[in-house]
PDB file of C-alpha atoms in Angstrom:
ATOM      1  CA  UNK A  17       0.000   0.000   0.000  1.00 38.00           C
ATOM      2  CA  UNK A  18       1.216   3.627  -0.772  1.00 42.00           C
ATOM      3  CA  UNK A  19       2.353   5.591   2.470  1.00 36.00           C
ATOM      4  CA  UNK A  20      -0.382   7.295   2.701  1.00 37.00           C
ATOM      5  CA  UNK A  21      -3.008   4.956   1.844  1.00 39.00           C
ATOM      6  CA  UNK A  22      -6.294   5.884   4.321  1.00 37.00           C
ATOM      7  CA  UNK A  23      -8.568   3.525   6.265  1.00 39.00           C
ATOM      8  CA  UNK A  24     -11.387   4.531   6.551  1.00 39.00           C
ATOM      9  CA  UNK A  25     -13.790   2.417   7.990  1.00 42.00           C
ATOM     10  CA  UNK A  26     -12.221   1.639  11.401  1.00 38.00           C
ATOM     11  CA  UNK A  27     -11.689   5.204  12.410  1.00 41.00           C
ATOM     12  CA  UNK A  28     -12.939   6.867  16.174  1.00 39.00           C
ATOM     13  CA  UNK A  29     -15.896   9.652  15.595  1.00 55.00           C
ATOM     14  CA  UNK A  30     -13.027  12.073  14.378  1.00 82.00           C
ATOM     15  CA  UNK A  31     -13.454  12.065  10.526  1.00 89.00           C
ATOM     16  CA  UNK A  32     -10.900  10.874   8.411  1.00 94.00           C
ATOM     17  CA  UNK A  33      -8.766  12.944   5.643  1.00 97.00           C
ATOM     18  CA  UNK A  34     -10.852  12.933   2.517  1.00 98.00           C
ATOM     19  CA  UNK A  35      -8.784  11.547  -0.837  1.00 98.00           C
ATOM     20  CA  UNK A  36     -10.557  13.410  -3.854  1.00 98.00           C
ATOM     21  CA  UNK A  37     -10.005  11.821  -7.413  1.00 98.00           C
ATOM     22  CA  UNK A  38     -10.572  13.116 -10.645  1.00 98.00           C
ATOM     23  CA  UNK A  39     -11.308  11.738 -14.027  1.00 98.00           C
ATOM     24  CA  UNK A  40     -11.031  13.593 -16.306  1.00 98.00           C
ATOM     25  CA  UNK A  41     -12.607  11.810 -19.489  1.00 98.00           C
ATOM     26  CA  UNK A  42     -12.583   8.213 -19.278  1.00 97.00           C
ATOM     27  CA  UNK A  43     -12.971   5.735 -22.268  1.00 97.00           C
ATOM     28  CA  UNK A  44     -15.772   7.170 -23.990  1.00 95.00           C
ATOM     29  CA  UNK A  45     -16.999  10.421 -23.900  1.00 95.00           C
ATOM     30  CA  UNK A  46     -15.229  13.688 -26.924  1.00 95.00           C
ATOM     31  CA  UNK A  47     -15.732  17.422 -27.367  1.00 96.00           C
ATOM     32  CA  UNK A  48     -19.186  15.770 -28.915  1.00 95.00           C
ATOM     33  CA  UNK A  49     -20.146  15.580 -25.401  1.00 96.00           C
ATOM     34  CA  UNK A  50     -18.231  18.702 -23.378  1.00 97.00           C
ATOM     35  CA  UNK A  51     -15.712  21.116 -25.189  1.00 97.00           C
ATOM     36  CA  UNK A  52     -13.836  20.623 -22.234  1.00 98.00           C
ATOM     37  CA  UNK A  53     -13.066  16.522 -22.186  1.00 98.00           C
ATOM     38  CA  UNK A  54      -9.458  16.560 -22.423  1.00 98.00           C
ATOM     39  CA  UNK A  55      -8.255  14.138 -25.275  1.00 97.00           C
ATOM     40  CA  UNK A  56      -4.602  15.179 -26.393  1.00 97.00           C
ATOM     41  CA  UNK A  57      -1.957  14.232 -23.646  1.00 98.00           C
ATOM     42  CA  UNK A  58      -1.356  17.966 -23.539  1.00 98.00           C
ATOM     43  CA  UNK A  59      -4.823  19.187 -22.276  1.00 98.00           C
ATOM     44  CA  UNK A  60      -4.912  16.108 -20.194  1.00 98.00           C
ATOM     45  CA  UNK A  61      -1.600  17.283 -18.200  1.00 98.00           C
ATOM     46  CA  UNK A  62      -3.281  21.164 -18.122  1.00 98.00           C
ATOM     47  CA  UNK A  63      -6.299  19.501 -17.037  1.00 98.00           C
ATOM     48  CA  UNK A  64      -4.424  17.867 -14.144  1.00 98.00           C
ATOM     49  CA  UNK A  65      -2.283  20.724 -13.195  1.00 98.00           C
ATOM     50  CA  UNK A  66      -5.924  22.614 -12.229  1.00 98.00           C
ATOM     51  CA  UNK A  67      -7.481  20.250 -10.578  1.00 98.00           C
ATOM     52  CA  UNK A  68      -4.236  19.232  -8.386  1.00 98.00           C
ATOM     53  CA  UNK A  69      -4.913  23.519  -7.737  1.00 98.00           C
ATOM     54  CA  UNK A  70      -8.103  22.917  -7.110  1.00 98.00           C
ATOM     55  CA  UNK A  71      -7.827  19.946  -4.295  1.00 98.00           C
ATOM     56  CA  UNK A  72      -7.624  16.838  -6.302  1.00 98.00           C
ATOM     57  CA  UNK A  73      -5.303  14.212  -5.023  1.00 98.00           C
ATOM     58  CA  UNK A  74      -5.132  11.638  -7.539  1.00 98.00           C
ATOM     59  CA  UNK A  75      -5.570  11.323 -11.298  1.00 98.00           C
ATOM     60  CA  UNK A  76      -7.352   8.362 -12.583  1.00 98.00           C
ATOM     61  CA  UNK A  77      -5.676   8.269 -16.013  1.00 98.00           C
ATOM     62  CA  UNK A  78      -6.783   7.211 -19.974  1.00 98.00           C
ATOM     63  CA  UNK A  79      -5.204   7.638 -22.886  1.00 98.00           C
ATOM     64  CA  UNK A  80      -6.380   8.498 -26.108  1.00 97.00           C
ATOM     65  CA  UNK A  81      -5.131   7.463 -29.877  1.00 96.00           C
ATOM     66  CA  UNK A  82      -4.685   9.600 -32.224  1.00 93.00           C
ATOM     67  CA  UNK A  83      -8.755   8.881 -33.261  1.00 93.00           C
ATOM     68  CA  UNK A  84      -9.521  10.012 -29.866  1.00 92.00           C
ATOM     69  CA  UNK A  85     -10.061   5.992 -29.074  1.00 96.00           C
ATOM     70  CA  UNK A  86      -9.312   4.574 -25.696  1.00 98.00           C
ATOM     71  CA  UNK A  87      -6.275   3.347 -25.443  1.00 98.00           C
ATOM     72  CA  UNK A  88      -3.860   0.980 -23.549  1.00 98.00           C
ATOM     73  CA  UNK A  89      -1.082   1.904 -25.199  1.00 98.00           C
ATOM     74  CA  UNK A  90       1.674   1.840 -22.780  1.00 98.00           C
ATOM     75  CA  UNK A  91       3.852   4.673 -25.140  1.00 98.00           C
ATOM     76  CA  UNK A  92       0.669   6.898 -24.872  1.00 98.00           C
ATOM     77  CA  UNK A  93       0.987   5.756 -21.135  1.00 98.00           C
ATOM     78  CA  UNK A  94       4.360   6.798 -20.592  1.00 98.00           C
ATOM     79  CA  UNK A  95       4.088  10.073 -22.102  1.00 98.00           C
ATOM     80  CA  UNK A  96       0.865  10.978 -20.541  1.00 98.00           C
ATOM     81  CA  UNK A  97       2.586  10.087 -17.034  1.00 98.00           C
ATOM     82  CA  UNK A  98       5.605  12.081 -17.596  1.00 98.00           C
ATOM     83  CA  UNK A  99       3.550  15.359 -19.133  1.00 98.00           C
ATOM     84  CA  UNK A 100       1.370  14.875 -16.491  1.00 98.00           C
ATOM     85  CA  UNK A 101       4.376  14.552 -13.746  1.00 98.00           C
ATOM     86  CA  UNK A 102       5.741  17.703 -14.946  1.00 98.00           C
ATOM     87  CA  UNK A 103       2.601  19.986 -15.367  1.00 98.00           C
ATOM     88  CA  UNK A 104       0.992  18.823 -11.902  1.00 98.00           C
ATOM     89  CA  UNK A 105       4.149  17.895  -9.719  1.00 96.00           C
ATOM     90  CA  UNK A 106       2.961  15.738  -6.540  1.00 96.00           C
ATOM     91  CA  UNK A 107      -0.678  14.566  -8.247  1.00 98.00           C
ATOM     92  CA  UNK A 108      -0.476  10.879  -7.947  1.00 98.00           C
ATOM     93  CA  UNK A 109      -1.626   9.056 -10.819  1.00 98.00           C
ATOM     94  CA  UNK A 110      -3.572   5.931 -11.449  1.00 98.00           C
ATOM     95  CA  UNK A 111      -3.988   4.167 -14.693  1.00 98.00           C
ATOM     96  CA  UNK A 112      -6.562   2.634 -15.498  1.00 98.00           C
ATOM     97  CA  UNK A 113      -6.884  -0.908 -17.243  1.00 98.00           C
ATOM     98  CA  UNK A 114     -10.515  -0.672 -18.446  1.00 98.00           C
ATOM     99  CA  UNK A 115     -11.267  -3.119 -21.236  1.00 97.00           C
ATOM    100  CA  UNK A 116     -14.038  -0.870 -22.660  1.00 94.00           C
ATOM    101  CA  UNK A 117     -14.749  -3.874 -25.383  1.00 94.00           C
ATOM    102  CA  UNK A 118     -11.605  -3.509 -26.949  1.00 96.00           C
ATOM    103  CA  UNK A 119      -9.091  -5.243 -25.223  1.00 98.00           C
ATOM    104  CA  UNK A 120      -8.858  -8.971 -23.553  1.00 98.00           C
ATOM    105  CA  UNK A 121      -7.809  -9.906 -20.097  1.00 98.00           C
ATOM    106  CA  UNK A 122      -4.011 -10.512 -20.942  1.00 98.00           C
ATOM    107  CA  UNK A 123      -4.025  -7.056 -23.055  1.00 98.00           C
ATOM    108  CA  UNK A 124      -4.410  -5.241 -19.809  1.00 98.00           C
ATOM    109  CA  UNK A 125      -2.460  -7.149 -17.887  1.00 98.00           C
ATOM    110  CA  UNK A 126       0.305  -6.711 -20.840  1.00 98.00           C
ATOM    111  CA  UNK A 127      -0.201  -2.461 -20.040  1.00 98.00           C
ATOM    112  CA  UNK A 128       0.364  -3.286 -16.342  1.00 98.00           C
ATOM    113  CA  UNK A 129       3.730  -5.520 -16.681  1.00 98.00           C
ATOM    114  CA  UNK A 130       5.262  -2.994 -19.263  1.00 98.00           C
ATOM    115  CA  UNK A 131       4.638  -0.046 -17.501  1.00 98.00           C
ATOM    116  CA  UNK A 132       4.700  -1.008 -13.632  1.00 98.00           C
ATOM    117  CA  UNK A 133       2.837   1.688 -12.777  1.00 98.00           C
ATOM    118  CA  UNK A 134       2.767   3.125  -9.023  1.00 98.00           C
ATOM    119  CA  UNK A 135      -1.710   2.431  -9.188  1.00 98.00           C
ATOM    120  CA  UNK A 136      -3.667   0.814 -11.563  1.00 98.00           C
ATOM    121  CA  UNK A 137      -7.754   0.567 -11.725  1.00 98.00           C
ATOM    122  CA  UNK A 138      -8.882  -3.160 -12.409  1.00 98.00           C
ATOM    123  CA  UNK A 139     -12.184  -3.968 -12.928  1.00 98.00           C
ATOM    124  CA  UNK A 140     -13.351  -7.687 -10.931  1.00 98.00           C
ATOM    125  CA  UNK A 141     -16.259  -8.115 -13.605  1.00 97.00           C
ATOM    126  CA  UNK A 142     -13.380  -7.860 -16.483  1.00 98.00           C
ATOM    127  CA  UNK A 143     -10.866  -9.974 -15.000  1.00 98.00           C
ATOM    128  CA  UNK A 144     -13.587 -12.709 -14.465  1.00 98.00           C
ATOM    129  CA  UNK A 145     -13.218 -13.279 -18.028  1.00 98.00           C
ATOM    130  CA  UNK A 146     -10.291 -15.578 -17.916  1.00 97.00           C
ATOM    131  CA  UNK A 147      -9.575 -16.471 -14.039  1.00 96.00           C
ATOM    132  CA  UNK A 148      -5.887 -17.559 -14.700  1.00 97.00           C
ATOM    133  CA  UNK A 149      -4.870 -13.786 -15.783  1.00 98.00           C
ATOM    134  CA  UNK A 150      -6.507 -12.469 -13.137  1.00 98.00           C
ATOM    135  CA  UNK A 151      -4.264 -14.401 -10.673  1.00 97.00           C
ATOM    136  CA  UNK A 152      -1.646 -13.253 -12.725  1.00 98.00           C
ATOM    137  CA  UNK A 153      -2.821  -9.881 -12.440  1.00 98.00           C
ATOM    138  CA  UNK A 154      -2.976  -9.538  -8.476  1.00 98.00           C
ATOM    139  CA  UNK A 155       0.182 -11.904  -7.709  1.00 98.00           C
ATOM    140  CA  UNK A 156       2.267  -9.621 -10.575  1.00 98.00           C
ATOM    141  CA  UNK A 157       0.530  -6.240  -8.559  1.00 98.00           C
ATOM    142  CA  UNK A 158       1.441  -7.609  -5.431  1.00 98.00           C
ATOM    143  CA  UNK A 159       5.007  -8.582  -6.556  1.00 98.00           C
ATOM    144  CA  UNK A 160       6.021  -5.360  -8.049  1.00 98.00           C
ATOM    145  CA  UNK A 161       4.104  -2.766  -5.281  1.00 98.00           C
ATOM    146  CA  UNK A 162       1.767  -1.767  -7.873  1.00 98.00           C
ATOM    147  CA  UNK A 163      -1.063  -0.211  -5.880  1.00 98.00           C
ATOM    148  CA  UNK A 164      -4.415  -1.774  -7.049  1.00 98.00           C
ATOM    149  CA  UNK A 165      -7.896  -0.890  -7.194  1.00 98.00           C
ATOM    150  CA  UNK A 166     -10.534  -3.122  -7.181  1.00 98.00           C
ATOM    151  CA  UNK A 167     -13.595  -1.563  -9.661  1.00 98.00           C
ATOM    152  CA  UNK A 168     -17.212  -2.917  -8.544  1.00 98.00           C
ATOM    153  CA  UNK A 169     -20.328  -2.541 -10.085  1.00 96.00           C
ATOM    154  CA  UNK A 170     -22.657  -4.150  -8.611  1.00 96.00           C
ATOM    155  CA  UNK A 171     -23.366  -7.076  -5.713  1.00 97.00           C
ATOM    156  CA  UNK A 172     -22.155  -9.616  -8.012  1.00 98.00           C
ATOM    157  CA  UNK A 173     -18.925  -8.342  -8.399  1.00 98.00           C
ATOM    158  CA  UNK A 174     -18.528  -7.934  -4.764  1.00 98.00           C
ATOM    159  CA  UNK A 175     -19.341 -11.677  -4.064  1.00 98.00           C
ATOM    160  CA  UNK A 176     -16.427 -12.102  -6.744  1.00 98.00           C
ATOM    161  CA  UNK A 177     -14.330  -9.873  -4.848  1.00 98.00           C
ATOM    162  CA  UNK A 178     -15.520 -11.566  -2.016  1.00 98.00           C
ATOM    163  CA  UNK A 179     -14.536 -14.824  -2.902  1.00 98.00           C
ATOM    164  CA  UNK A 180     -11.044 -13.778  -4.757  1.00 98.00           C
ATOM    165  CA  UNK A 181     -10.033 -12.150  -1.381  1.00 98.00           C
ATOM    166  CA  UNK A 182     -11.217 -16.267   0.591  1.00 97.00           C
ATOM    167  CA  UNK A 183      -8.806 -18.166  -1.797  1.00 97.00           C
ATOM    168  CA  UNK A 184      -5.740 -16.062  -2.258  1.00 97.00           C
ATOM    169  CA  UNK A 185      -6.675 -15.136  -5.950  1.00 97.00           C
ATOM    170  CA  UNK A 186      -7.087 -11.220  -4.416  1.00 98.00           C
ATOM    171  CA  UNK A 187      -4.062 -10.897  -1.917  1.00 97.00           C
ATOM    172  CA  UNK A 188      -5.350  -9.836   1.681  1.00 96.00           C
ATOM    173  CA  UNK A 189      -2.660  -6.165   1.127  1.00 97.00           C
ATOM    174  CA  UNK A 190      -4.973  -5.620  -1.699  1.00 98.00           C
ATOM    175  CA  UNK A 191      -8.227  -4.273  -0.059  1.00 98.00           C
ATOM    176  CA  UNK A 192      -9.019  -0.836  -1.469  1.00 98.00           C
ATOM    177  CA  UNK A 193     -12.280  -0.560  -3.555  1.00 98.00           C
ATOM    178  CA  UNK A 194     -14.591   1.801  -5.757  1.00 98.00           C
ATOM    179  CA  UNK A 195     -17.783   1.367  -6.064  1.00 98.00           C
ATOM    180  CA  UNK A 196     -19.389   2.641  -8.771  1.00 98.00           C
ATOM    181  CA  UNK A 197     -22.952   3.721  -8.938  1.00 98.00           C
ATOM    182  CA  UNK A 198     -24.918   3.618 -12.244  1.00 94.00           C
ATOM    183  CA  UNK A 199     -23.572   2.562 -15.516  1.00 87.00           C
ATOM    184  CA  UNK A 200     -22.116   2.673 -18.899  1.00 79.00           C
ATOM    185  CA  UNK A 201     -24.102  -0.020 -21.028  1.00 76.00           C
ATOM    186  CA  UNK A 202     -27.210   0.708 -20.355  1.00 78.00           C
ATOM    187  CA  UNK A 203     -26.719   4.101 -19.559  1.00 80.00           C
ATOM    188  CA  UNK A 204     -28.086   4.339 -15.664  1.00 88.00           C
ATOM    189  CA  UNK A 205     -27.919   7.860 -13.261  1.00 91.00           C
ATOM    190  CA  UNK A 206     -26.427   6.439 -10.013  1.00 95.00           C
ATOM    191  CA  UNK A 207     -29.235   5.830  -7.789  1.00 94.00           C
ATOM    192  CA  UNK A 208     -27.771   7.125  -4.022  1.00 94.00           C
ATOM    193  CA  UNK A 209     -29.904   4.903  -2.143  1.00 95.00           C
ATOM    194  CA  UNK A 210     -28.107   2.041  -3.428  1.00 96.00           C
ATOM    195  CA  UNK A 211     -25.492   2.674  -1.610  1.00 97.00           C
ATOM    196  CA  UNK A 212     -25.422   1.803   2.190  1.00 96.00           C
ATOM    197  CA  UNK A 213     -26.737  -1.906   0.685  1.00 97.00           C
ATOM    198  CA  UNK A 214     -23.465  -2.222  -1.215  1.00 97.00           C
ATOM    199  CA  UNK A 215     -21.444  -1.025   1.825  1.00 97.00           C
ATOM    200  CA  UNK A 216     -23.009  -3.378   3.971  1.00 97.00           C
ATOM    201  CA  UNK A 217     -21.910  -6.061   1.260  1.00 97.00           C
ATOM    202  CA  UNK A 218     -18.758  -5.519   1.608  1.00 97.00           C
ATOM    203  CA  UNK A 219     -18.687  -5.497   4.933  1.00 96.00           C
ATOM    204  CA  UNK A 220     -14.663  -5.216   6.662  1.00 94.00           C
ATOM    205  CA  UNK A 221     -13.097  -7.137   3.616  1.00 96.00           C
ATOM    206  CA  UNK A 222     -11.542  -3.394   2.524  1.00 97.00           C
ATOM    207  CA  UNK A 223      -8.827  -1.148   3.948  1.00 97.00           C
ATOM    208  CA  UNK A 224     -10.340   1.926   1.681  1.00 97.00           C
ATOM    209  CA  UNK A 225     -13.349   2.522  -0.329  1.00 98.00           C
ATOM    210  CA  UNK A 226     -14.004   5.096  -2.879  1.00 98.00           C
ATOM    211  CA  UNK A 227     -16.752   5.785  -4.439  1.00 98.00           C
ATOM    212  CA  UNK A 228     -18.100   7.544  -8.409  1.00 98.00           C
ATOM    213  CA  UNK A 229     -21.631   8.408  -9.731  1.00 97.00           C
ATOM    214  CA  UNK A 230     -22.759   8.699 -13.159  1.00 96.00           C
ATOM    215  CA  UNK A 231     -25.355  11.552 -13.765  1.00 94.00           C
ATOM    216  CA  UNK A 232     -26.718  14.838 -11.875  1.00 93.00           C
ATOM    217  CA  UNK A 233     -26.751  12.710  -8.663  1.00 95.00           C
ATOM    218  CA  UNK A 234     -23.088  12.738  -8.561  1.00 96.00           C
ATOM    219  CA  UNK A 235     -22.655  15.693  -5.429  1.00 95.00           C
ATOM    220  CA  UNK A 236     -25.641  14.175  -3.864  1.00 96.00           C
ATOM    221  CA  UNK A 237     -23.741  10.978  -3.782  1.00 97.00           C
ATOM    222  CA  UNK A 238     -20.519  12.984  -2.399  1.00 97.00           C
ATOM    223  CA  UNK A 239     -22.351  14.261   0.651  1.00 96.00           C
ATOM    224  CA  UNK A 240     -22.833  11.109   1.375  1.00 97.00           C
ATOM    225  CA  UNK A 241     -20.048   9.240   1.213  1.00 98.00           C
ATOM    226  CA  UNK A 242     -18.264  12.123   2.966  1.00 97.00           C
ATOM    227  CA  UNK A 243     -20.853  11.356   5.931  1.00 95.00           C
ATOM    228  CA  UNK A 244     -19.833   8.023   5.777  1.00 95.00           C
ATOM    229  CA  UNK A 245     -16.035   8.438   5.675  1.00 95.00           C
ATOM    230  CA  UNK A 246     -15.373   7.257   2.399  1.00 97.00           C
ATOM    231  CA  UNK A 247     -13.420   9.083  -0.282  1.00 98.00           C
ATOM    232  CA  UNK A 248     -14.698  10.306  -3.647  1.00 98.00           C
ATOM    233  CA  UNK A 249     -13.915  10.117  -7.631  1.00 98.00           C
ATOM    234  CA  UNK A 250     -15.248  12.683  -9.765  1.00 98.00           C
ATOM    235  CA  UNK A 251     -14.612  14.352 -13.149  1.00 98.00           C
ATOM    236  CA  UNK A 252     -16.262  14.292 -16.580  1.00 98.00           C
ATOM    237  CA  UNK A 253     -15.805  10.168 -16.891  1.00 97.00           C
ATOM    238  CA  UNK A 254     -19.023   9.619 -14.882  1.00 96.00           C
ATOM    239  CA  UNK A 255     -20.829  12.840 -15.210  1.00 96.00           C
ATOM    240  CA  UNK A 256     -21.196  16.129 -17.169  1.00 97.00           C
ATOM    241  CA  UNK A 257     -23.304  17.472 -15.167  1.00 95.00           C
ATOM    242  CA  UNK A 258     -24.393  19.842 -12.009  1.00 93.00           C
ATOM    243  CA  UNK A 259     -27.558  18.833  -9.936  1.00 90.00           C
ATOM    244  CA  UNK A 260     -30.154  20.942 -11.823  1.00 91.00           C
ATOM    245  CA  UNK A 261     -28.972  19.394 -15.289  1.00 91.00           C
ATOM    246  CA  UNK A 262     -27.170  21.976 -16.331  1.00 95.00           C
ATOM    247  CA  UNK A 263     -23.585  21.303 -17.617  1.00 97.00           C
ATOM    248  CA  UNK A 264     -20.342  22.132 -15.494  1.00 98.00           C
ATOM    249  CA  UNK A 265     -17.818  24.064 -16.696  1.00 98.00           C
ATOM    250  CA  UNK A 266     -14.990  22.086 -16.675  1.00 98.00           C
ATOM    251  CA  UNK A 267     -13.577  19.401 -14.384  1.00 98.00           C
ATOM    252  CA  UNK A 268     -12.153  21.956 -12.042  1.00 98.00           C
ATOM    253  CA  UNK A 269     -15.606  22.186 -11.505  1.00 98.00           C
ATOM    254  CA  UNK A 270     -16.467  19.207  -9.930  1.00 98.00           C
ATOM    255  CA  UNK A 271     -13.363  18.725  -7.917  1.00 98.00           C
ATOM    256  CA  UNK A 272     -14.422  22.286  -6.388  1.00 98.00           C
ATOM    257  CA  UNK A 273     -17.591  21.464  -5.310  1.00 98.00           C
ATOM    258  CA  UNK A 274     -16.031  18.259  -4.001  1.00 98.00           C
ATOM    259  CA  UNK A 275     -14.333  20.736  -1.893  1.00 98.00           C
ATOM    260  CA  UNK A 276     -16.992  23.245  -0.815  1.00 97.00           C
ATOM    261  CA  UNK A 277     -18.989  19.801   0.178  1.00 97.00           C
ATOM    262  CA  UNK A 278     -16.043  18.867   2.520  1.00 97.00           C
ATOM    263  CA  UNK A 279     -15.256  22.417   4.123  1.00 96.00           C
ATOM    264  CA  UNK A 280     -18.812  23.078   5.006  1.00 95.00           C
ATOM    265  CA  UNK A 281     -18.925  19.258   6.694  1.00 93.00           C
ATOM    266  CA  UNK A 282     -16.116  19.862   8.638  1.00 95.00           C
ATOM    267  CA  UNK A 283     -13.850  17.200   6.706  1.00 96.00           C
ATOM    268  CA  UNK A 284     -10.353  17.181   5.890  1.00 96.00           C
ATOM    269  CA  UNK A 285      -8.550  17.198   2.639  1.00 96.00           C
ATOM    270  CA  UNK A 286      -5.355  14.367   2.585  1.00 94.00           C
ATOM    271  CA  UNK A 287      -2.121  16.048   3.075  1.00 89.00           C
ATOM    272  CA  UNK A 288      -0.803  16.469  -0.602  1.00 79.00           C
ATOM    273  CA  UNK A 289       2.427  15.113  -0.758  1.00 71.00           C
ATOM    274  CA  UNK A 290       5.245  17.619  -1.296  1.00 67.00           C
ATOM    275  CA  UNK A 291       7.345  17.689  -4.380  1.00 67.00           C
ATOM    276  CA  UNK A 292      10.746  19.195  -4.256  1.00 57.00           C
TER     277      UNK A 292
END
C-alpha cells in the first residue's frame, strides 16, 4: 500500500482525511459531449495541473489514440505520465486498465507488466473473463508494489471480490475498492440509495473505499459518502453534469464542489504530498 493509503472504515468519531479523485474523461466520452473533455496528452496534463490547484489528489488516467479511441497503449501511457508529472508535480496518478470492449484480459495485464505503474484501476467483472490472468494480475501487482484498485459494479462483483479475497486469488494487502454507482451499457444515473446496501456487502473485507456516480446525482452521492467516511472520484468520466442538469464548466468544476462539500462538513482534505 502507498504511504499514505487511508482507512477509513475503522476510524474513532473524528473524521478521516478525505482523498478526492478526478477523471477527467474516461474511455468514452469527446468534445461531442463537453468542449472541455481533455483528449490530447497535452490538455490532459493542463487539465491535471488545475485540478491538483483545485484539491484533487489523484488522477485516474486514460489515454487516447490519435482517433480520440481509448487506449492501452503503454507509449501513450508513458508520455501521458511524464507530461502529467511535470505539469501537476505531486498529483499521484492511477492508470486505469478498463477493457471498454476492446481489449482482452491478458491485453491489460500486458499495459500493467510494461509499464509497472505506481496504481492501476482493475475492474473484478473484467478480470472474471479468464480467471488464470486475473491471478496473474494480483500476484504480478502484489510482486512489483503496484497499488491496485478493485472496480465494482454491482453485488455480483462484490461476491467475486468476495470470494477472490477467501482463496488467495485477491491478496489480503490488496483491499481498497470503488464502487461505482450507475452505468455505462445501459446508460443508468447512479441511484444514491443504493449505496449503504453495497457497503453493507462488503462489509470489513476493505482497507479503503471510494466511491463515483454517473449523472446529476453525482454531489448528492458525495455528501454522502463524505458522511460516511469514504473518499470520492469525480470528473467528466461519470458525469457532465451539475444537480439541476445543467452542464459544469470544466472538471475543475467538480473537484471544487467536491471541496466546498467537505469544508462546510467539517472534513479534511489528505495532506498532498510535497514535491521538491
Amino acid at each position: 500500500m502507498p504511504k499514505d493509503s487511508i482507512t477509513t472504515r475503522h476510524q474513532p468519531a473524528e473524521l478521516p482525511p478525505l482523498k478526492v479523485t478526478v477523471a477527467p474523461n474516461g474511455a468514452r466520452k469527446t468534445k461531442r459531449d463537453h468542449p472541455m473533455v481533455p483528449v490530447t496528452i497535452e490538455e490532459i496534463a493542463a487539465t491535471s495541473a488545475a485540478c491538483l490547484e483545485a484539491g484533487a489528489h489523484e488522477l485516474h488516467l486514460h489515454v487516447r489514440d490519435k482517433d480520440q479511441k481509448h487506449s492501452l497503449d503503454p507509449g501513450l501511457y508513458r508520455e501521458a505520465m511524464a507530461a502529467v508529472s511535470e505539469t501537476a508535480r505531486g498529483l499521484q496518478i492511477q492508470i486505469t486498465t478498463e477493457a471498454a470492449g476492446m481489449y482482452g484480459v491478458q491485453a491489460q495485464l500486458e499495459t500493467v507488466k510494461q509499464l509497472v505503474p505506481t496504481a492501476t484501476s482493475v475492474s473484478v467483472r473484467e478480470m472474471a473473463r479468464d480467471e488464470r490472468v486475473a491471478h496473474r494480475m494480483y500476484g504480478f501487482a502484489q510482486e512489483a508494489g503496484v497499488h491496485l484498485q478493485h472496480i465494482l459494479y454491482d453485488s455480483e462483483d462484490i461476491h467475486q471480490y468476495k470470494a477472490w479475497l477467501a482463496n488467495g486469488v485477491i491478496k489480503p494487502t490488496q483491499r481498497d475498492v470503488l464502487l461505482v454507482l450507475g452505468s455505462y451499457e445501459p446508460l443508468k444515473d447512479a441511484q444514491p440509495y443504493t449505496l449503504p446496501g453495497l457497503l453493507n456487502l462488503l462489509g470489513d473485507d476493505v482497507t479503503s473505499w471510494t466511491v463515483c456516480a454517473f449523472g446529476p446525482t453525482e454531489q448528492r452521492v458525495v455528501r454522502d459518502v463524505l458522511r460516511l467516511k469514504g473518499h470520492v472520484r469525480v470528473g467528466f468520466e461519470n458525469n457532465l453534469h451539475k444537480k439541476n442538469g445543467e452542464l459544469l464548466r470544466d472538471n475543475v468544476e467538480s473537484v471544487s464542489l467536491v471541496v466546498q462539500h467537505a469544508t462546510s462538513f467539517g472534513r479534511p482534505l489528505l495532506e498532498k504530498v510535497q514535491v521538491s
